[in-house]
Coordinates of C-alpha atoms in Angstrom, one line a residue:
M613 CA 0.0 0.0 0.0
R614 CA 2.8 2.4 0.8
A615 CA 4.4 1.8 -2.6
L616 CA 1.1 2.4 -4.3
L617 CA 0.5 5.6 -2.2
A618 CA 3.9 6.9 -3.1
A619 CA 3.3 6.3 -6.8
L620 CA -0.2 8.0 -6.6
L621 CA 1.2 11.0 -4.8
T622 CA 4.1 11.4 -7.2
S623 CA 1.6 11.2 -10.1
A624 CA -0.6 13.8 -8.5
A625 CA 2.4 16.0 -7.8
L626 CA 3.5 15.8 -11.5
T627 CA 0.0 16.6 -12.6
A628 CA -0.3 19.6 -10.3
A629 CA 3.1 20.9 -11.4
A630 CA 2.0 20.7 -15.1
C631 CA -1.3 22.4 -14.2
S632 CA 0.5 25.1 -12.2
A633 CA 2.4 26.0 -15.4
Q634 CA -0.9 26.8 -17.1
A635 CA -1.8 30.4 -16.8
P636 CA -5.5 31.2 -16.0
T637 CA -5.6 33.5 -19.0
A638 CA -4.6 33.1 -22.6
T639 CA -0.9 33.1 -23.5
P640 CA 0.1 36.4 -25.3
P641 CA 1.6 36.0 -28.7
P642 CA 5.4 35.9 -29.0
P643 CA 6.9 39.3 -30.0
G644 CA 6.4 40.0 -33.6
T645 CA 3.8 37.3 -34.1
L646 CA 0.9 39.7 -34.4
T647 CA 1.3 43.4 -35.0
H648 CA -2.2 44.3 -36.1
T649 CA -5.6 42.7 -35.7
P650 CA -7.9 43.8 -38.5
A651 CA -11.5 44.1 -37.6
P652 CA -13.8 41.7 -39.4
T653 CA -16.0 43.3 -41.9
A654 CA -19.7 43.7 -41.2
G655 CA -22.3 41.9 -43.3
P656 CA -23.4 38.3 -43.8
P657 CA -20.6 35.7 -43.3
P658 CA -20.3 32.7 -45.7
A659 CA -23.1 30.2 -45.3
G660 CA -22.6 27.7 -42.5
T661 CA -19.7 29.7 -41.0
L662 CA -19.5 30.4 -37.3
R663 CA -17.4 33.5 -36.3
V664 CA -16.1 33.5 -32.7
A665 CA -14.2 36.4 -31.1
V666 CA -11.3 35.3 -28.9
T667 CA -8.5 36.9 -27.0
G668 CA -4.9 35.8 -26.7
A669 CA -2.8 33.3 -28.8
A670 CA -0.7 30.2 -28.4
P671 CA 3.1 30.3 -28.4
H672 CA 3.2 27.3 -30.8
L673 CA 1.2 24.5 -32.2
D674 CA 2.8 21.3 -30.7
L675 CA 0.1 20.1 -28.3
H676 CA 2.4 17.6 -26.7
R677 CA 4.8 20.4 -25.7
V678 CA 2.6 23.5 -25.2
V679 CA 0.6 24.4 -22.1
S680 CA -2.1 26.7 -23.5
E681 CA -5.9 26.5 -23.3
W682 CA -6.0 28.8 -26.2
A683 CA -4.3 26.1 -28.3
T684 CA -6.7 23.4 -27.2
L685 CA -9.9 25.5 -27.5
F686 CA -9.2 27.8 -30.4
G687 CA -6.0 26.5 -32.0
P688 CA -5.1 23.1 -33.5
G689 CA -6.8 21.1 -30.7
P690 CA -10.1 20.6 -32.5
A691 CA -8.4 19.3 -35.6
Y692 CA -6.9 16.3 -33.7
S693 CA -8.4 13.3 -32.1
R694 CA -7.5 11.3 -28.9
L695 CA -8.2 7.8 -27.9
L696 CA -11.0 9.0 -25.8
R697 CA -12.9 12.3 -25.7
F698 CA -15.1 14.0 -23.1
V699 CA -18.9 13.6 -23.5
S700 CA -19.7 17.2 -24.3
G701 CA -22.6 17.0 -26.8
P702 CA -26.3 17.2 -26.1
R703 CA -26.1 13.9 -24.2
A704 CA -23.8 15.4 -21.5
S705 CA -25.2 15.7 -18.0
L706 CA -23.2 18.5 -16.4
P707 CA -20.9 19.0 -14.5
S708 CA -19.2 15.9 -15.9
L709 CA -15.8 14.5 -17.0
A710 CA -17.4 11.4 -18.4
V711 CA -15.6 10.0 -21.5
E712 CA -16.5 8.1 -24.7
C713 CA -14.6 6.7 -27.6
D714 CA -12.9 9.2 -30.0
L715 CA -10.4 7.2 -32.1
C716 CA -11.5 3.9 -30.6
E717 CA -14.6 1.8 -31.4
E718 CA -14.6 0.1 -28.0
W719 CA -12.5 0.3 -24.9
R720 CA -12.4 -1.9 -21.8
V721 CA -10.9 -2.2 -18.3
V722 CA -9.6 -5.7 -18.3
D723 CA -8.5 -5.3 -14.7
A724 CA -7.2 -2.5 -12.5
L725 CA -3.8 -2.6 -14.3
T726 CA -4.9 -3.3 -17.9
Y727 CA -6.8 -1.1 -20.4
E728 CA -7.4 -2.1 -24.0
F729 CA -8.6 0.1 -27.0
D730 CA -10.0 -1.3 -30.3
L731 CA -9.4 1.4 -32.9
H732 CA -12.3 2.5 -35.1
P733 CA -11.9 0.7 -38.5
E734 CA -12.9 3.9 -40.4
A735 CA -10.7 6.4 -38.5
R736 CA -8.3 8.0 -41.0
W737 CA -5.9 10.9 -41.4
Q738 CA -6.5 14.1 -43.4
D739 CA -4.5 14.5 -46.5
A740 CA -2.0 17.3 -47.0
E741 CA 0.7 18.3 -49.4
G742 CA 3.1 15.4 -49.6
F743 CA 0.9 13.2 -47.4
A744 CA -1.9 11.0 -48.6
S745 CA -4.9 10.3 -46.4
R746 CA -4.6 6.8 -44.8
L747 CA -6.3 4.8 -42.1
L748 CA -5.2 5.2 -38.5
T749 CA -3.0 2.4 -37.2
P750 CA -2.1 1.1 -33.7
Q751 CA 1.5 2.2 -34.5
D752 CA 0.3 5.8 -34.7
V753 CA -1.2 5.5 -31.2
V754 CA 1.9 3.9 -29.7
F755 CA 4.2 6.6 -31.3
S756 CA 2.0 9.4 -30.0
L757 CA 1.6 8.2 -26.5
K758 CA 5.4 7.5 -26.2
R759 CA 6.0 11.0 -27.6
L760 CA 3.5 12.5 -25.1
R761 CA 5.4 11.0 -22.1
A762 CA 8.9 11.6 -23.4
D763 CA 11.4 13.6 -21.4
G764 CA 10.7 17.3 -21.6
S765 CA 7.0 16.9 -22.2
P766 CA 4.9 19.1 -19.8
H767 CA 2.2 16.4 -20.1
A768 CA 4.2 13.3 -19.3
S769 CA 2.3 13.1 -16.0
L770 CA -0.8 12.1 -17.9
L771 CA 0.8 8.7 -18.5
A772 CA 2.8 8.4 -15.2
A773 CA 0.9 5.2 -14.2
V774 CA 1.5 3.6 -17.6
D775 CA 4.3 1.0 -17.8
G776 CA 3.9 -0.5 -21.2
I777 CA 2.1 0.5 -24.5
T778 CA 1.8 -2.5 -26.8
I779 CA -0.1 -3.7 -29.9
I780 CA -1.9 -6.9 -29.3
G781 CA -3.9 -7.3 -32.5
A782 CA -4.6 -5.7 -35.9
R783 CA -6.5 -2.8 -34.3
T784 CA -5.9 -3.1 -30.5
V785 CA -3.6 -1.2 -28.2
R786 CA -3.0 -2.3 -24.6
L787 CA -1.9 0.0 -21.8
S788 CA -0.3 -1.9 -18.9
L789 CA -0.1 0.1 -15.6
R790 CA 2.4 0.2 -12.8
Y791 CA -0.4 1.0 -10.3
P792 CA -4.1 1.6 -10.5
D793 CA -5.1 5.0 -11.8
A794 CA -8.8 5.6 -11.9
D795 CA -8.3 8.9 -13.7
L796 CA -6.5 7.3 -16.7
P797 CA -9.6 7.6 -19.0
Q798 CA -9.8 11.3 -18.2
K799 CA -6.1 11.7 -18.8
L800 CA -6.4 10.0 -22.2
A801 CA -9.2 12.4 -23.1
S802 CA -7.0 15.4 -22.2
P803 CA -6.9 17.8 -25.1
Y804 CA -3.1 17.5 -25.0
A805 CA -3.2 13.6 -25.4
V806 CA -3.7 13.9 -29.2
V807 CA -2.7 11.2 -31.6
L808 CA -0.3 12.2 -34.4
A809 CA 0.7 10.5 -37.7
P810 CA 4.5 10.0 -37.5
D811 CA 4.9 10.0 -41.3
A812 CA 3.1 13.4 -41.5
L813 CA 5.8 14.9 -39.3
D814 CA 8.7 14.2 -41.6
G815 CA 10.4 17.4 -42.4
V816 CA 7.7 19.4 -40.6
D817 CA 8.3 21.7 -37.6
V818 CA 5.4 20.6 -35.4
R819 CA 5.6 24.0 -33.5
S820 CA 4.8 26.1 -36.6
G821 CA 4.1 23.8 -39.5
R822 CA 1.1 22.2 -41.0
V823 CA -1.4 20.4 -38.8
V824 CA -2.5 16.9 -40.1
G825 CA -5.2 15.6 -37.8
S826 CA -7.8 12.8 -37.8
G827 CA -10.5 15.0 -36.3
P828 CA -13.6 16.7 -37.8
W829 CA -11.8 19.9 -38.7
R830 CA -9.0 21.0 -41.0
F831 CA -6.9 23.7 -39.3
E832 CA -5.4 26.8 -40.9
Q833 CA -3.5 29.6 -39.2
K834 CA -4.2 33.0 -40.7
L835 CA -1.6 35.8 -41.0
S836 CA -3.8 38.0 -38.9
G837 CA -3.3 35.6 -36.0
G838 CA -6.8 34.1 -36.4
V839 CA -7.7 30.5 -37.0
E840 CA -10.1 28.9 -39.4
L841 CA -11.5 25.4 -38.9
T842 CA -13.1 23.9 -42.0
A843 CA -15.3 20.8 -41.8
W844 CA -13.4 17.8 -43.1
E845 CA -15.5 15.6 -45.4
G846 CA -13.5 12.5 -44.6
Y847 CA -14.3 12.4 -40.9
F848 CA -15.7 9.0 -39.9
R849 CA -18.4 10.0 -37.4
P850 CA -21.7 11.0 -39.2
G851 CA -23.2 14.4 -38.4
E852 CA -19.9 15.8 -37.0
P853 CA -19.2 18.7 -37.3
A854 CA -22.6 20.4 -37.7
A855 CA -21.2 23.7 -39.1
S856 CA -19.2 24.2 -42.3
A857 CA -16.5 26.3 -40.7
V858 CA -15.5 28.0 -37.5
V859 CA -13.4 31.2 -37.7
F860 CA -11.7 32.4 -34.5
Q861 CA -11.3 36.1 -34.9
P862 CA -8.6 37.7 -32.6
A863 CA -9.7 40.6 -30.4
V864 CA -7.2 42.6 -28.3
R865 CA -9.3 42.6 -25.2
A866 CA -12.4 41.0 -23.8
D867 CA -14.5 44.2 -24.2
V868 CA -13.5 44.4 -27.8
A869 CA -14.7 40.9 -28.4
A870 CA -18.1 41.9 -26.9
G871 CA -18.2 44.9 -29.2
L872 CA -17.6 42.7 -32.2
L873 CA -20.6 40.6 -31.2
R874 CA -22.8 43.6 -30.6
S875 CA -21.9 45.1 -34.0
G876 CA -22.6 41.8 -35.9
R877 CA -19.0 41.3 -36.9
V878 CA -18.9 38.0 -35.0
D879 CA -21.6 35.5 -34.0
M880 CA -20.2 34.4 -30.6
A881 CA -18.0 35.8 -27.8
R882 CA -17.3 35.4 -24.2
V883 CA -18.9 38.3 -22.3
S884 CA -18.9 39.6 -18.7
E885 CA -22.2 39.8 -16.8
E886 CA -22.2 43.5 -17.3
E887 CA -21.7 43.2 -21.0
W888 CA -24.4 40.5 -21.2
R889 CA -26.9 42.9 -19.6
A890 CA -26.0 45.6 -22.0
L891 CA -26.6 43.5 -25.1
P892 CA -29.9 44.3 -26.9
A893 CA -32.7 42.3 -25.3
G894 CA -34.0 39.4 -27.4
E895 CA -31.2 39.6 -30.0
F896 CA -28.8 37.3 -28.3
R897 CA -28.8 34.0 -26.3
S898 CA -26.1 32.6 -24.0
V899 CA -24.9 29.6 -22.2
V900 CA -23.0 29.6 -18.9
V901 CA -20.0 27.1 -19.0
Q902 CA -19.0 25.8 -15.6
R903 CA -15.2 25.2 -15.6
Q904 CA -14.4 22.4 -13.2
G905 CA -11.0 22.7 -11.5
R906 CA -10.7 26.4 -12.2
G907 CA -11.4 29.3 -9.9
I908 CA -10.7 30.7 -6.5
V909 CA -9.7 28.7 -3.4
L910 CA -9.9 29.8 0.2
G911 CA -7.5 28.0 2.6
L912 CA -7.0 28.1 6.4
N913 CA -3.6 27.2 7.9
A914 CA -4.0 24.3 10.3
R915 CA -0.3 24.4 11.1
R916 CA -0.6 27.4 13.4
A917 CA -3.0 29.3 15.7
P918 CA -5.8 30.0 15.6
F919 CA -6.7 27.6 12.8
D920 CA -4.8 24.7 14.4
D921 CA -8.1 24.3 16.3
A922 CA -10.7 22.6 14.1
R923 CA -13.5 24.5 16.0
V924 CA -12.0 27.8 14.9
R925 CA -11.7 26.6 11.3
R926 CA -15.3 25.5 11.3
A927 CA -16.3 28.8 12.8
A928 CA -14.6 30.6 9.9
F929 CA -16.6 28.5 7.4
L930 CA -19.8 29.2 9.2
A931 CA -19.0 32.9 9.3
L932 CA -18.7 33.0 5.5
D933 CA -21.6 33.5 3.0
P934 CA -19.7 32.5 -0.1
H935 CA -22.9 32.3 -2.3
A936 CA -23.7 35.9 -1.5
A937 CA -20.1 37.0 -2.1
L938 CA -20.0 35.1 -5.4
A939 CA -23.3 36.7 -6.6
E940 CA -22.3 40.2 -5.5
V941 CA -18.8 40.2 -7.1
F942 CA -18.8 37.8 -10.0
G943 CA -22.4 37.2 -10.8
I944 CA -22.0 33.6 -12.0
G945 CA -20.1 30.5 -10.8
M946 CA -20.5 27.8 -8.2
V947 CA -19.4 27.2 -4.6
G948 CA -18.0 23.8 -3.5
I949 CA -15.0 21.9 -2.3
G950 CA -13.8 22.1 -5.9
V951 CA -13.1 18.5 -6.7
P952 CA -13.5 17.9 -10.5
L953 CA -16.4 15.4 -10.8
I954 CA -16.7 12.7 -13.4
D955 CA -20.4 12.4 -12.8
P956 CA -22.9 15.0 -11.5
S957 CA -24.1 12.4 -8.9
W958 CA -20.7 12.8 -7.2
A959 CA -21.5 16.3 -6.1
L960 CA -22.2 17.1 -2.5
D961 CA -25.9 17.5 -1.6
E962 CA -26.7 21.2 -1.8
G963 CA -28.2 21.2 1.7
T964 CA -25.0 19.6 3.1
L965 CA -22.9 22.3 1.4
R966 CA -25.0 25.2 2.6
A967 CA -25.1 24.0 6.1
A968 CA -21.4 24.6 6.5
F969 CA -21.7 28.3 5.7
A970 CA -23.8 31.5 6.4
D971 CA -24.4 30.9 10.2
P972 CA -22.6 33.8 12.0
E973 CA -24.3 32.9 15.3
G974 CA -23.1 29.3 15.1
A975 CA -19.6 30.6 14.3
A976 CA -19.6 32.9 17.3
A977 CA -20.7 30.0 19.5
L978 CA -17.9 27.8 18.2
L979 CA -15.4 30.6 18.9
R980 CA -16.6 30.9 22.5
E981 CA -16.3 27.1 22.9
A982 CA -12.7 27.3 21.6
G983 CA -12.0 30.0 24.2
D984 CA -11.2 32.8 21.8
A985 CA -14.2 34.9 21.0
R986 CA -12.2 37.3 18.8
P987 CA -9.2 35.6 17.1
S988 CA -6.9 37.9 15.2
I989 CA -6.0 36.7 11.6
T990 CA -4.5 38.0 8.4
L991 CA -6.3 37.2 5.2
V992 CA -3.9 37.1 2.2
V993 CA -5.8 38.1 -0.9
A994 CA -4.3 37.5 -4.3
N995 CA -4.5 40.7 -6.4
F996 CA -5.4 39.3 -9.8
G997 CA -7.7 42.4 -10.4
P998 CA -10.3 44.5 -8.8
A999 CA -12.9 41.7 -8.6
Y1000 CA -10.5 39.5 -6.7
L1001 CA -9.9 42.3 -4.2
A1002 CA -13.6 43.0 -3.8
H1003 CA -14.3 39.3 -3.3
G1004 CA -11.6 39.1 -0.6
E1005 CA -13.0 42.2 1.2
A1006 CA -16.5 40.6 1.1
L1007 CA -15.3 37.4 2.7
A1008 CA -13.3 39.4 5.3
A1009 CA -16.5 41.4 6.2
D1010 CA -18.3 38.1 6.8
L1011 CA -15.5 36.9 9.1
R1012 CA -15.6 40.2 11.1
G1013 CA -19.3 39.9 11.5
A1014 CA -18.9 36.6 13.3
G1015 CA -16.2 37.9 15.7
F1016 CA -12.9 37.5 13.8
D1017 CA -10.4 40.4 13.9
V1018 CA -9.3 40.4 10.3
R1019 CA -6.5 42.3 8.6
V1020 CA -6.7 42.0 4.8
E1021 CA -3.3 41.9 3.0
P1022 CA -3.4 42.1 -0.8
V1023 CA -0.4 40.6 -2.5
S1024 CA 0.8 40.5 -6.1
R1025 CA 0.6 37.5 -8.3
N1026 CA 4.2 36.5 -7.7
A1027 CA 4.0 37.2 -4.0
Y1028 CA 0.9 35.0 -3.8
L1029 CA 2.7 32.1 -5.5
T1030 CA 5.7 32.4 -3.2
R1031 CA 3.9 33.2 0.1
V1032 CA 1.1 30.7 -0.2
W1033 CA 2.1 27.8 -2.5
R1034 CA 5.8 27.7 -1.8
E1035 CA 6.5 29.1 1.7
R1036 CA 3.0 28.4 3.1
D1037 CA 3.2 31.5 5.2
F1038 CA -0.3 32.6 5.9
D1039 CA -3.2 32.4 8.4
A1040 CA -5.8 32.4 5.7
F1041 CA -5.7 33.1 2.0
V1042 CA -8.0 33.5 -1.0
G1043 CA -6.8 33.4 -4.6
P1044 CA -6.8 31.4 -7.8
L1045 CA -6.2 27.7 -7.8
P1046 CA -3.8 26.4 -10.5
P1047 CA -6.0 24.6 -13.1
T1048 CA -6.6 21.0 -11.9
D1049 CA -8.4 18.7 -14.3
T1050 CA -8.8 15.3 -12.6
T1051 CA -10.4 14.1 -9.4
S1052 CA -7.2 12.6 -7.9
A1053 CA -5.0 15.5 -8.8
F1054 CA -7.1 17.7 -6.6
L1055 CA -7.7 15.3 -3.7
L1056 CA -4.2 13.7 -3.6
S1057 CA -2.2 17.0 -3.9
L1058 CA -4.4 19.4 -1.9
L1059 CA -6.1 17.3 0.8
H1060 CA -4.1 14.2 1.4
S1061 CA -1.8 14.6 4.4
E1062 CA 1.2 13.9 2.2
G1063 CA 0.0 15.9 -0.7
S1064 CA 2.6 18.0 -2.6
S1065 CA 0.3 21.0 -2.6
N1066 CA -1.2 20.5 0.8
V1067 CA -0.6 24.1 1.9
T1068 CA -3.2 24.1 4.6
G1069 CA -1.8 21.3 6.7
A1070 CA -4.9 19.1 6.2
A1071 CA -4.3 15.8 8.1
D1072 CA -6.9 13.2 8.7
A1073 CA -6.3 9.4 8.5
A1074 CA -9.9 8.7 7.5
L1075 CA -9.8 11.3 4.7
D1076 CA -6.4 9.9 3.5
D1077 CA -8.0 6.4 3.3
L1078 CA -10.9 7.7 1.2
I1079 CA -8.6 9.6 -1.1
E1080 CA -6.4 6.6 -1.7
R1081 CA -9.3 4.2 -2.2
Q1082 CA -11.0 6.4 -4.8
A1083 CA -7.8 6.9 -6.7
A1084 CA -7.7 3.2 -7.4
E1085 CA -11.4 2.5 -7.9
T1086 CA -12.4 2.0 -11.5
D1087 CA -16.2 1.4 -10.9
V1088 CA -17.8 4.9 -11.4
R1089 CA -20.6 4.4 -9.0
A1090 CA -18.4 3.0 -6.2
R1091 CA -15.8 5.7 -6.8
G1092 CA -18.5 8.3 -6.6
E1093 CA -19.5 7.2 -3.1
L1094 CA -15.9 7.5 -2.0
V1095 CA -15.5 10.9 -3.5
R1096 CA -18.7 12.2 -1.9
A1097 CA -17.5 10.9 1.5
A1098 CA -14.1 12.5 0.9
Q1099 CA -15.8 15.9 0.2
E1100 CA -17.9 15.6 3.3
A1101 CA -14.8 14.8 5.4
A1102 CA -13.0 17.8 3.9
L1103 CA -15.9 20.1 4.6
E1104 CA -16.0 18.8 8.2
G1105 CA -12.2 19.4 8.6
A1106 CA -12.7 22.9 7.2
W1107 CA -9.3 23.3 5.6
L1108 CA -10.2 24.7 2.2
F1109 CA -13.0 25.1 -0.3
M1110 CA -13.6 27.0 -3.5
P1111 CA -15.9 30.0 -3.0
V1112 CA -15.7 30.5 -6.8
I1113 CA -15.7 27.7 -9.2
T1114 CA -15.3 29.6 -12.5
A1115 CA -18.1 30.0 -14.9
E1116 CA -18.0 31.7 -18.3
R1117 CA -20.9 33.3 -20.2
W1118 CA -20.7 32.8 -24.0
A1119 CA -23.3 34.9 -25.9
F1120 CA -24.3 34.2 -29.5
S1121 CA -26.6 35.6 -32.2
A1122 CA -29.8 34.2 -33.4
R1123 CA -28.2 32.3 -36.3
I1124 CA -26.3 30.0 -33.9
G1125 CA -27.7 26.9 -32.3
G1126 CA -26.5 23.7 -30.6
V1127 CA -24.0 25.5 -28.3
V1128 CA -22.9 23.1 -25.6
A1129 CA -22.1 24.5 -22.1
A1130 CA -19.0 22.4 -21.7
M1131 CA -15.3 22.9 -22.1
P1132 CA -14.0 20.0 -19.9
A1133 CA -10.3 20.3 -19.2
G1134 CA -10.1 23.0 -21.9
A1135 CA -11.1 20.6 -24.7
G1136 CA -12.6 22.1 -27.8
D1137 CA -15.0 19.3 -28.6
L1138 CA -18.0 21.6 -28.3
W1139 CA -17.3 23.3 -31.7
K1140 CA -18.4 20.2 -33.6
Y1141 CA -21.9 20.5 -32.2
V1142 CA -22.6 24.1 -33.0
R1143 CA -25.1 24.7 -35.8
V1144 CA -25.4 27.7 -38.0
E1145 CA -29.1 28.4 -38.7
E1146 CA -29.2 31.1 -41.3
V1147 CA -31.8 33.8 -40.7
A1148 CA -33.6 35.3 -43.6
P1149 CA -33.6 39.1 -43.9
G1150 CA -36.3 40.5 -41.6
G1151 CA -36.9 37.0 -40.2

């Protein structure tokens, strides 16, 4: 068990390290990449074409080597396929990280250490200059997974549990594991775990050259910095994609993107709640995308007074009204422990969650019981912008209302990283959580007593046991029971929770339908479901 635990914790640490490298915002373009962003012209776009305003850029196009959500959502990501993909179409029940076959026709868990994938007999590669379209082979998968986990890859941790990658039949690939990893299907569905054709890479710089995928879209990078995805007629899954093309139009800032939508120059853009309210009533619709594993975390330091007393920690939780602070400052989002959930049934009961908060009288009673009716604390607030500061002040006001003597200390982004995540020098903190895309990466690194990112000093033998058991449990229903119990134990221990699980509002015009409210782990699968419903003049 100790050897298994060590392997699991190492895997979680590697995953957390890779996630930590991912910025919460889009990567700016390298110097000289984009000097001018021409505004798209007004007027009707080509039939069947979806125009999306986006901000930022990716530093390069090699998904095995880049860490950029821009690349996976708006860059080459949608042109590629993986062994598995997240269920993100109309069948998805959210929040969810459930997976289904992408390049495979069938997959199975032979036992806790053996996974097998039968490749789809019709999956094939796009053609390109000097490269003829051909069927996908098991050799392509083996090459790609070995490249993904090669030294220097920021995503090697996705396959940390994998010992061997072998071909066992004409169309079957077997993954043999060193130790059970219940998150492996989600890792194989990661938008970075793309499968490449090795012979299409000959003489090609993967960072800047052509993109030859096996997905539903052909990828083209425009000189303006924009991207055009064109439906590939050779894709093997009927009905995908629904649109003829998707054009990602660069915008220098988020407010510019909203302006392009308002003026009819694009059909879709991410908008703030204020921008959404300002759009003409009835002309636009929207979806709110809940982003599991992204957002703001609040932590209490159990390694020193006053939060070394569990009663004081629970009093702090009871003092807070995170739902009100979220609504007041950000408008949209969710409150929870923050564990990425594979199935919505894994979520804590809403009554259980709310019972842990918004009870200042109960908080005051716990403080009296602990013998310190007015504990003095410093709340470190990460200054990632005015909204983060306002949110921190709202939470501090809640704590004061229940009897805490609170000093708010805003810190810069770099100071937050050093003070909280490296030196662990705080009483309480609130700030962004590095993107965390799997259940075990969150639980093992943040809440296990030996976790690499356990900055709060969380330590509970029963919770450790639940975390270790769920990390090796491949049955979804049984694992869900363990994960719910782990969340309840974490809530009872009152070490940390996420007062803001990020949500994004995407607004779109009347000509667009089929927009899916899901971007699991930053995957761009949603674009293949979007429909363009042309509107007749005056209609």
